[in-house]
PDB file of C-alpha atoms in Angstrom:
ATOM      1  CA  MET H   6     171.830 143.591 170.735  1.00 58.00           C
ATOM      2  CA  SER H   7     170.774 139.959 171.023  1.00 62.00           C
ATOM      3  CA  LYS H   8     167.705 139.965 173.280  1.00 91.00           C
ATOM      4  CA  ARG H   9     164.226 139.179 171.966  1.00 95.00           C
ATOM      5  CA  ILE H  10     161.948 142.197 171.595  1.00 97.00           C
ATOM      6  CA  ALA H  11     158.197 142.129 171.077  1.00 97.00           C
ATOM      7  CA  PHE H  12     155.968 144.832 169.604  1.00 98.00           C
ATOM      8  CA  ILE H  13     152.286 145.226 170.252  1.00 98.00           C
ATOM      9  CA  GLY H  14     151.168 147.108 167.172  1.00 96.00           C
ATOM     10  CA  GLY H  15     153.026 147.124 163.875  1.00 95.00           C
ATOM     11  CA  GLY H  16     152.350 150.559 162.375  1.00 93.00           C
ATOM     12  CA  ASN H  17     154.697 153.373 161.356  1.00 91.00           C
ATOM     13  CA  MET H  18     156.319 154.035 164.738  1.00 92.00           C
ATOM     14  CA  ALA H  19     156.883 150.327 165.375  1.00 95.00           C
ATOM     15  CA  SER H  20     158.376 150.012 161.897  1.00 94.00           C
ATOM     16  CA  ALA H  21     160.762 152.909 162.562  1.00 92.00           C
ATOM     17  CA  ILE H  22     162.032 151.234 165.730  1.00 94.00           C
ATOM     18  CA  ILE H  23     162.210 147.803 164.084  1.00 95.00           C
ATOM     19  CA  SER H  24     164.233 149.239 161.212  1.00 93.00           C
ATOM     20  CA  GLY H  25     166.702 150.724 163.692  1.00 91.00           C
ATOM     21  CA  LEU H  26     166.997 147.483 165.649  1.00 94.00           C
ATOM     22  CA  ILE H  27     167.782 145.533 162.506  1.00 94.00           C
ATOM     23  CA  LYS H  28     170.384 148.135 161.519  1.00 91.00           C
ATOM     24  CA  GLN H  29     171.954 147.576 164.944  1.00 90.00           C
ATOM     25  CA  GLY H  30     172.253 143.894 164.111  1.00 92.00           C
ATOM     26  CA  LEU H  31     169.227 142.375 165.843  1.00 93.00           C
ATOM     27  CA  PRO H  32     168.100 139.435 163.682  1.00 95.00           C
ATOM     28  CA  PRO H  33     164.474 139.677 162.477  1.00 95.00           C
ATOM     29  CA  GLU H  34     163.810 136.265 164.028  1.00 94.00           C
ATOM     30  CA  LEU H  35     164.345 137.846 167.473  1.00 96.00           C
ATOM     31  CA  ILE H  36     161.537 140.363 166.821  1.00 97.00           C
ATOM     32  CA  ASP H  37     157.929 139.414 167.514  1.00 97.00           C
ATOM     33  CA  VAL H  38     155.003 141.593 166.472  1.00 97.00           C
ATOM     34  CA  VAL H  39     151.342 141.368 167.401  1.00 97.00           C
ATOM     35  CA  GLU H  40     149.327 143.170 164.719  1.00 97.00           C
ATOM     36  CA  PRO H  41     145.623 142.473 164.125  1.00 95.00           C
ATOM     37  CA  PHE H  42     145.451 144.011 160.640  1.00 95.00           C
ATOM     38  CA  ALA H  43     146.512 141.752 157.781  1.00 96.00           C
ATOM     39  CA  GLU H  44     147.704 144.627 155.582  1.00 96.00           C
ATOM     40  CA  ALA H  45     150.126 145.800 158.288  1.00 95.00           C
ATOM     41  CA  ARG H  46     151.337 142.228 158.837  1.00 96.00           C
ATOM     42  CA  ASP H  47     152.016 141.861 155.118  1.00 96.00           C
ATOM     43  CA  LYS H  48     153.988 145.116 155.123  1.00 96.00           C
ATOM     44  CA  LEU H  49     156.157 143.915 158.022  1.00 96.00           C
ATOM     45  CA  GLN H  50     156.850 140.684 156.136  1.00 96.00           C
ATOM     46  CA  ALA H  51     157.768 142.549 152.964  1.00 96.00           C
ATOM     47  CA  SER H  52     159.904 145.185 154.701  1.00 95.00           C
ATOM     48  CA  PHE H  53     161.705 143.167 157.368  1.00 96.00           C
ATOM     49  CA  GLY H  54     160.974 139.472 156.835  1.00 95.00           C
ATOM     50  CA  ILE H  55     158.976 139.411 160.083  1.00 96.00           C
ATOM     51  CA  THR H  56     155.972 137.097 160.325  1.00 94.00           C
ATOM     52  CA  ALA H  57     153.685 139.023 162.647  1.00 96.00           C
ATOM     53  CA  LYS H  58     151.009 137.323 164.735  1.00 96.00           C
ATOM     54  CA  SER H  59     147.375 138.401 164.730  1.00 96.00           C
ATOM     55  CA  GLU H  60     147.044 138.003 168.509  1.00 96.00           C
ATOM     56  CA  ALA H  61     149.076 137.645 171.683  1.00 97.00           C
ATOM     57  CA  GLY H  62     150.329 134.248 172.808  1.00 96.00           C
ATOM     58  CA  ALA H  63     152.906 132.309 174.810  1.00 95.00           C
ATOM     59  CA  PHE H  64     155.680 133.433 172.443  1.00 95.00           C
ATOM     60  CA  LEU H  65     155.706 136.735 174.368  1.00 96.00           C
ATOM     61  CA  LEU H  66     157.054 134.981 177.464  1.00 95.00           C
ATOM     62  CA  ASP H  67     160.573 135.099 175.998  1.00 94.00           C
ATOM     63  CA  ALA H  68     160.593 138.843 175.293  1.00 96.00           C
ATOM     64  CA  ALA H  69     163.159 140.931 177.182  1.00 96.00           C
ATOM     65  CA  LEU H  70     161.262 144.096 176.197  1.00 97.00           C
ATOM     66  CA  VAL H  71     157.684 144.656 175.057  1.00 98.00           C
ATOM     67  CA  ILE H  72     157.132 147.844 173.042  1.00 98.00           C
ATOM     68  CA  TRP H  73     153.600 149.219 172.911  1.00 97.00           C
ATOM     69  CA  ALA H  74     152.849 151.032 169.653  1.00 96.00           C
ATOM     70  CA  VAL H  75     149.047 150.976 169.771  1.00 96.00           C
ATOM     71  CA  LYS H  76     146.405 153.696 169.739  1.00 93.00           C
ATOM     72  CA  PRO H  77     145.300 154.942 173.176  1.00 92.00           C
ATOM     73  CA  GLN H  78     141.757 153.783 172.426  1.00 93.00           C
ATOM     74  CA  THR H  79     142.849 150.132 172.036  1.00 94.00           C
ATOM     75  CA  PHE H  80     145.588 149.978 174.677  1.00 95.00           C
ATOM     76  CA  LYS H  81     143.562 148.472 177.529  1.00 95.00           C
ATOM     77  CA  GLN H  82     142.019 145.719 175.427  1.00 95.00           C
ATOM     78  CA  ALA H  83     145.417 144.801 173.978  1.00 96.00           C
ATOM     79  CA  ALA H  84     147.078 144.921 177.399  1.00 96.00           C
ATOM     80  CA  LEU H  85     144.579 142.556 178.996  1.00 95.00           C
ATOM     81  CA  ALA H  86     145.229 140.053 176.199  1.00 96.00           C
ATOM     82  CA  VAL H  87     149.005 140.332 176.587  1.00 97.00           C
ATOM     83  CA  ALA H  88     149.152 140.365 180.404  1.00 96.00           C
ATOM     84  CA  PRO H  89     149.102 136.575 181.009  1.00 96.00           C
ATOM     85  CA  HIS H  90     152.140 136.215 178.744  1.00 96.00           C
ATOM     86  CA  ALA H  91     154.217 139.163 180.011  1.00 93.00           C
ATOM     87  CA  ILE H  92     154.117 139.165 183.806  1.00 86.00           C
ATOM     88  CA  GLY H  93     156.948 141.246 185.246  1.00 91.00           C
ATOM     89  CA  HIS H  94     158.334 142.111 181.820  1.00 96.00           C
ATOM     90  CA  LEU H  95     159.975 145.420 180.908  1.00 97.00           C
ATOM     91  CA  HIS H  96     157.455 147.458 178.904  1.00 98.00           C
ATOM     92  CA  LEU H  97     157.973 150.563 176.777  1.00 98.00           C
ATOM     93  CA  SER H  98     154.883 152.506 175.693  1.00 97.00           C
ATOM     94  CA  VAL H  99     154.880 155.060 172.895  1.00 95.00           C
ATOM     95  CA  ALA H 100     151.110 155.626 173.155  1.00 92.00           C
ATOM     96  CA  ALA H 101     149.970 159.195 173.836  1.00 89.00           C
ATOM     97  CA  GLY H 102     148.204 159.957 177.098  1.00 90.00           C
ATOM     98  CA  ILE H 103     147.995 156.500 178.683  1.00 94.00           C
ATOM     99  CA  ARG H 104     149.620 156.805 182.107  1.00 95.00           C
ATOM    100  CA  SER H 105     151.995 154.316 183.633  1.00 96.00           C
ATOM    101  CA  ASP H 106     149.672 153.632 186.598  1.00 95.00           C
ATOM    102  CA  SER H 107     147.107 152.250 184.177  1.00 95.00           C
ATOM    103  CA  ILE H 108     149.682 150.292 182.188  1.00 96.00           C
ATOM    104  CA  ALA H 109     151.131 148.760 185.359  1.00 96.00           C
ATOM    105  CA  ALA H 110     147.660 147.756 186.587  1.00 95.00           C
ATOM    106  CA  TRP H 111     146.683 146.167 183.278  1.00 95.00           C
ATOM    107  CA  LEU H 112     149.963 144.293 182.759  1.00 95.00           C
ATOM    108  CA  GLY H 113     150.908 143.350 186.321  1.00 94.00           C
ATOM    109  CA  SER H 114     154.375 144.874 185.983  1.00 95.00           C
ATOM    110  CA  GLU H 115     156.019 147.916 187.556  1.00 96.00           C
ATOM    111  CA  ARG H 116     158.828 147.950 184.973  1.00 97.00           C
ATOM    112  CA  ILE H 117     157.155 150.547 182.783  1.00 98.00           C
ATOM    113  CA  VAL H 118     158.801 153.210 180.638  1.00 98.00           C
ATOM    114  CA  ARG H 119     156.722 155.724 178.712  1.00 97.00           C
ATOM    115  CA  ALA H 120     158.078 157.526 175.681  1.00 97.00           C
ATOM    116  CA  MET H 121     156.674 160.226 173.439  1.00 96.00           C
ATOM    117  CA  PRO H 122     158.531 160.119 170.111  1.00 95.00           C
ATOM    118  CA  ASN H 123     157.667 162.015 166.953  1.00 95.00           C
ATOM    119  CA  THR H 124     157.408 161.140 163.285  1.00 93.00           C
ATOM    120  CA  PRO H 125     160.926 162.250 162.217  1.00 95.00           C
ATOM    121  CA  ALA H 126     161.919 159.041 164.020  1.00 93.00           C
ATOM    122  CA  LEU H 127     160.961 157.408 160.710  1.00 90.00           C
ATOM    123  CA  ILE H 128     164.207 158.782 159.223  1.00 92.00           C
ATOM    124  CA  GLY H 129     166.286 158.734 162.413  1.00 92.00           C
ATOM    125  CA  GLU H 130     165.816 162.450 163.076  1.00 95.00           C
ATOM    126  CA  GLY H 131     163.226 162.340 165.865  1.00 95.00           C
ATOM    127  CA  ILE H 132     163.294 163.211 169.518  1.00 97.00           C
ATOM    128  CA  ALA H 133     161.536 161.365 172.329  1.00 97.00           C
ATOM    129  CA  GLY H 134     160.796 162.313 175.912  1.00 98.00           C
ATOM    130  CA  LEU H 135     160.958 159.374 178.339  1.00 98.00           C
ATOM    131  CA  PHE H 136     159.732 158.670 181.868  1.00 98.00           C
ATOM    132  CA  ALA H 137     160.494 155.562 183.945  1.00 98.00           C
ATOM    133  CA  ARG H 138     158.644 154.242 186.972  1.00 98.00           C
ATOM    134  CA  ALA H 139     160.643 153.701 190.150  1.00 97.00           C
ATOM    135  CA  SER H 140     161.042 149.941 189.584  1.00 97.00           C
ATOM    136  CA  VAL H 141     162.849 150.456 186.271  1.00 98.00           C
ATOM    137  CA  THR H 142     166.536 149.727 186.790  1.00 97.00           C
ATOM    138  CA  ALA H 143     169.539 151.470 185.264  1.00 98.00           C
ATOM    139  CA  ASN H 144     170.044 148.406 183.064  1.00 97.00           C
ATOM    140  CA  ASP H 145     166.408 148.611 181.963  1.00 97.00           C
ATOM    141  CA  LYS H 146     166.875 152.255 181.001  1.00 98.00           C
ATOM    142  CA  ALA H 147     170.028 151.436 179.074  1.00 97.00           C
ATOM    143  CA  PHE H 148     168.186 148.697 177.180  1.00 96.00           C
ATOM    144  CA  VAL H 149     165.362 151.083 176.285  1.00 97.00           C
ATOM    145  CA  GLU H 150     167.881 153.703 175.150  1.00 97.00           C
ATOM    146  CA  GLN H 151     169.585 151.148 172.933  1.00 95.00           C
ATOM    147  CA  ALA H 152     166.274 150.073 171.423  1.00 95.00           C
ATOM    148  CA  LEU H 153     165.388 153.683 170.558  1.00 95.00           C
ATOM    149  CA  SER H 154     168.860 154.967 169.760  1.00 94.00           C
ATOM    150  CA  THR H 155     168.531 154.977 165.981  1.00 92.00           C
ATOM    151  CA  THR H 156     165.278 156.982 166.009  1.00 94.00           C
ATOM    152  CA  GLY H 157     166.938 160.227 167.136  1.00 95.00           C
ATOM    153  CA  GLU H 158     167.543 162.111 170.385  1.00 97.00           C
ATOM    154  CA  LEU H 159     166.296 160.951 173.808  1.00 98.00           C
ATOM    155  CA  LEU H 160     165.379 163.120 176.785  1.00 98.00           C
ATOM    156  CA  TRP H 161     164.610 161.618 180.231  1.00 98.00           C
ATOM    157  CA  LEU H 162     162.036 163.437 182.368  1.00 98.00           C
ATOM    158  CA  ASP H 163     161.679 163.456 186.150  1.00 97.00           C
ATOM    159  CA  ALA H 164     157.870 163.663 186.262  1.00 97.00           C
ATOM    160  CA  GLU H 165     155.337 161.762 184.190  1.00 97.00           C
ATOM    161  CA  ASP H 166     152.976 164.693 183.653  1.00 95.00           C
ATOM    162  CA  LYS H 167     155.740 166.426 181.683  1.00 97.00           C
ATOM    163  CA  LEU H 168     155.153 163.857 178.947  1.00 96.00           C
ATOM    164  CA  ASP H 169     151.909 165.684 178.150  1.00 95.00           C
ATOM    165  CA  VAL H 170     153.999 168.801 177.542  1.00 97.00           C
ATOM    166  CA  VAL H 171     156.380 166.813 175.334  1.00 97.00           C
ATOM    167  CA  THR H 172     153.354 165.544 173.432  1.00 95.00           C
ATOM    168  CA  ALA H 173     152.173 169.112 172.841  1.00 96.00           C
ATOM    169  CA  LEU H 174     155.627 170.408 171.898  1.00 97.00           C
ATOM    170  CA  SER H 175     157.601 167.789 169.992  1.00 97.00           C
ATOM    171  CA  GLY H 176     155.110 164.920 169.663  1.00 95.00           C
ATOM    172  CA  SER H 177     152.609 167.057 167.747  1.00 96.00           C
ATOM    173  CA  GLY H 178     155.290 169.549 166.699  1.00 97.00           C
ATOM    174  CA  PRO H 179     156.060 168.164 163.229  1.00 97.00           C
ATOM    175  CA  ALA H 180     152.446 168.892 162.259  1.00 97.00           C
ATOM    176  CA  TYR H 181     152.934 172.536 163.269  1.00 98.00           C
ATOM    177  CA  VAL H 182     155.969 172.755 161.004  1.00 98.00           C
ATOM    178  CA  PHE H 183     154.095 171.143 158.128  1.00 98.00           C
ATOM    179  CA  TYR H 184     151.192 173.536 158.736  1.00 98.00           C
ATOM    180  CA  PHE H 185     153.485 176.553 158.336  1.00 97.00           C
ATOM    181  CA  MET H 186     155.101 174.925 155.293  1.00 98.00           C
ATOM    182  CA  GLU H 187     151.626 174.613 153.762  1.00 98.00           C
ATOM    183  CA  ALA H 188     150.905 178.279 154.427  1.00 98.00           C
ATOM    184  CA  MET H 189     154.254 179.440 153.027  1.00 98.00           C
ATOM    185  CA  THR H 190     153.807 177.281 149.934  1.00 98.00           C
ATOM    186  CA  THR H 191     150.294 178.619 149.360  1.00 98.00           C
ATOM    187  CA  ALA H 192     151.446 182.240 149.767  1.00 98.00           C
ATOM    188  CA  GLY H 193     154.405 181.705 147.437  1.00 98.00           C
ATOM    189  CA  THR H 194     152.099 180.189 144.815  1.00 98.00           C
ATOM    190  CA  GLU H 195     149.598 183.048 145.129  1.00 98.00           C
ATOM    191  CA  MET H 196     152.441 185.509 144.603  1.00 98.00           C
ATOM    192  CA  GLY H 197     153.610 183.914 141.369  1.00 98.00           C
ATOM    193  CA  LEU H 198     155.910 180.962 142.068  1.00 98.00           C
ATOM    194  CA  SER H 199     155.058 177.454 140.930  1.00 98.00           C
ATOM    195  CA  ARG H 200     153.867 175.154 143.712  1.00 98.00           C
ATOM    196  CA  GLU H 201     157.034 173.072 143.297  1.00 98.00           C
ATOM    197  CA  GLN H 202     159.256 176.147 143.645  1.00 98.00           C
ATOM    198  CA  ALA H 203     157.373 177.425 146.702  1.00 98.00           C
ATOM    199  CA  HIS H 204     157.464 173.981 148.328  1.00 98.00           C
ATOM    200  CA  GLN H 205     161.211 173.635 147.733  1.00 98.00           C
ATOM    201  CA  LEU H 206     161.878 177.056 149.238  1.00 98.00           C
ATOM    202  CA  ALA H 207     159.661 176.405 152.281  1.00 98.00           C
ATOM    203  CA  VAL H 208     161.167 173.004 153.087  1.00 98.00           C
ATOM    204  CA  ALA H 209     164.745 174.229 152.622  1.00 98.00           C
ATOM    205  CA  THR H 210     164.059 177.271 154.800  1.00 98.00           C
ATOM    206  CA  PHE H 211     162.785 175.165 157.724  1.00 97.00           C
ATOM    207  CA  ALA H 212     165.626 172.672 157.337  1.00 97.00           C
ATOM    208  CA  GLY H 213     168.258 175.402 157.189  1.00 97.00           C
ATOM    209  CA  ALA H 214     166.845 177.455 160.050  1.00 97.00           C
ATOM    210  CA  SER H 215     166.598 174.349 162.239  1.00 97.00           C
ATOM    211  CA  ALA H 216     170.178 173.383 161.441  1.00 97.00           C
ATOM    212  CA  LEU H 217     171.345 176.923 162.249  1.00 97.00           C
ATOM    213  CA  ALA H 218     169.460 176.927 165.568  1.00 97.00           C
ATOM    214  CA  LYS H 219     170.978 173.572 166.485  1.00 96.00           C
ATOM    215  CA  ALA H 220     174.503 174.669 165.599  1.00 97.00           C
ATOM    216  CA  SER H 221     174.267 178.090 167.281  1.00 97.00           C
ATOM    217  CA  SER H 222     174.794 178.930 170.935  1.00 97.00           C
ATOM    218  CA  GLU H 223     172.345 181.810 170.569  1.00 97.00           C
ATOM    219  CA  SER H 224     168.642 181.600 171.408  1.00 97.00           C
ATOM    220  CA  PRO H 225     165.944 181.497 168.713  1.00 96.00           C
ATOM    221  CA  GLN H 226     164.938 184.993 169.818  1.00 96.00           C
ATOM    222  CA  VAL H 227     168.420 186.377 169.097  1.00 97.00           C
ATOM    223  CA  LEU H 228     168.631 184.493 165.794  1.00 96.00           C
ATOM    224  CA  ARG H 229     165.259 185.944 164.784  1.00 96.00           C
ATOM    225  CA  GLN H 230     166.331 189.459 165.740  1.00 95.00           C
ATOM    226  CA  ARG H 231     169.472 189.135 163.597  1.00 94.00           C
ATOM    227  CA  VAL H 232     167.263 188.574 160.530  1.00 95.00           C
ATOM    228  CA  THR H 233     164.751 191.292 161.429  1.00 96.00           C
ATOM    229  CA  SER H 234     166.148 194.681 160.412  1.00 93.00           C
ATOM    230  CA  LYS H 235     163.839 197.489 161.531  1.00 93.00           C
ATOM    231  CA  GLY H 236     161.783 198.696 158.594  1.00 94.00           C
ATOM    232  CA  GLY H 237     162.800 195.748 156.407  1.00 96.00           C
ATOM    233  CA  THR H 238     160.845 192.920 154.790  1.00 97.00           C
ATOM    234  CA  THR H 239     161.188 190.489 157.711  1.00 97.00           C
ATOM    235  CA  PHE H 240     160.170 193.259 160.109  1.00 97.00           C
ATOM    236  CA  ALA H 241     156.993 193.762 158.078  1.00 97.00           C
ATOM    237  CA  ALA H 242     156.169 190.057 158.253  1.00 97.00           C
ATOM    238  CA  ILE H 243     156.892 189.705 161.992  1.00 97.00           C
ATOM    239  CA  SER H 244     154.933 192.883 162.739  1.00 97.00           C
ATOM    240  CA  SER H 245     151.937 191.470 160.855  1.00 97.00           C
ATOM    241  CA  MET H 246     152.151 188.260 162.885  1.00 97.00           C
ATOM    242  CA  GLU H 247     152.369 190.174 166.158  1.00 96.00           C
ATOM    243  CA  ASP H 248     149.473 192.469 165.195  1.00 97.00           C
ATOM    244  CA  ASN H 249     147.391 189.306 164.727  1.00 97.00           C
ATOM    245  CA  ASP H 250     148.548 187.776 168.057  1.00 97.00           C
ATOM    246  CA  MET H 251     150.023 184.784 166.248  1.00 97.00           C
ATOM    247  CA  ARG H 252     152.406 183.994 169.121  1.00 96.00           C
ATOM    248  CA  ALA H 253     149.541 183.894 171.655  1.00 97.00           C
ATOM    249  CA  LEU H 254     147.390 181.816 169.330  1.00 97.00           C
ATOM    250  CA  PHE H 255     150.212 179.350 168.781  1.00 97.00           C
ATOM    251  CA  ILE H 256     150.869 179.021 172.516  1.00 97.00           C
ATOM    252  CA  ASP H 257     147.136 178.478 173.054  1.00 98.00           C
ATOM    253  CA  ALA H 258     147.247 175.694 170.467  1.00 97.00           C
ATOM    254  CA  MET H 259     149.997 173.918 172.394  1.00 97.00           C
ATOM    255  CA  TYR H 260     147.991 174.154 175.609  1.00 98.00           C
ATOM    256  CA  ALA H 261     145.089 172.564 173.712  1.00 98.00           C
ATOM    257  CA  ALA H 262     147.337 169.692 172.645  1.00 96.00           C
ATOM    258  CA  ARG H 263     148.524 169.158 176.223  1.00 96.00           C
ATOM    259  CA  GLU H 264     144.920 169.144 177.462  1.00 96.00           C
ATOM    260  CA  ARG H 265     143.961 166.576 174.838  1.00 95.00           C
ATOM    261  CA  ALA H 266     146.830 164.329 175.968  1.00 92.00           C
ATOM    262  CA  ARG H 267     145.441 164.524 179.518  1.00 93.00           C
ATOM    263  CA  GLU H 268     141.939 163.769 178.242  1.00 93.00           C
ATOM    264  CA  LEU H 269     143.191 160.669 176.437  1.00 90.00           C
ATOM    265  CA  GLY H 270     144.669 159.395 179.686  1.00 88.00           C
ATOM    266  CA  ASP H 271     141.423 160.086 181.538  1.00 90.00           C
ATOM    267  CA  ALA H 272     139.205 158.566 178.844  1.00 89.00           C
ATOM    268  CA  PHE H 273     141.162 155.453 177.936  1.00 87.00           C
ATOM    269  CA  GLY H 274     143.396 154.905 180.945  1.00 79.00           C
ATOM    270  CA  ALA H 275     140.874 153.864 183.574  1.00 70.00           C
ATOM    271  CA  ALA H 276     142.170 150.741 185.241  1.00 53.00           C
TER     272      ALA H 276
END
């Protein structure tokens, strides 16, 4: 990869993508970053040798791809500042909720791709759902895929509203896993293990079960049933969860996450 790439926002997700680009061989001098916070700029300098700018400028004119890694609440303000320097550019947004209609209106470009990654991208184990507007070419898509390739798996979607579902499932999903890890660690500690022992067991269990699910041709339901002998210990645990409607509560939680993604688009995406 030898094309100049610009980032608007220099936080954790931007850093994950930047790290991957550099591993691919993109020189740091071909990466521009606009980051208003001095502490984040200093971190980019220390980590990658990138001198980030505090505000947008003419240097963005040379970017082949502009990657938006800003909070939904600040997207519009940042976009209006960038727009004069990025007319017609290819843009990739990783901001939750903000719809491509709004992004296109703010930036004056129809070459918009939206992505919803997740935090395991920080170690190259993430997954991102992507949606491209009609004006995005096959070459544009290939360039976006290359830019994101080291962050994990990529999944193209045929309708933009499905990104809200991706947000609820995999975008927020790592927090659900960590939440259950917390609960398992707490229960293990209450029942006599040290916190370190319970934590190790919980993390290894999620990692192993995920690896098994990925390697198996069988559904999670079948894999669960194979571990759940009637009258056994796992059966007792699953029965307790079902008696407390845990499945329904968890599904409700995902609907709440999807609704919040829609609300973010409504609240901060007005053109």
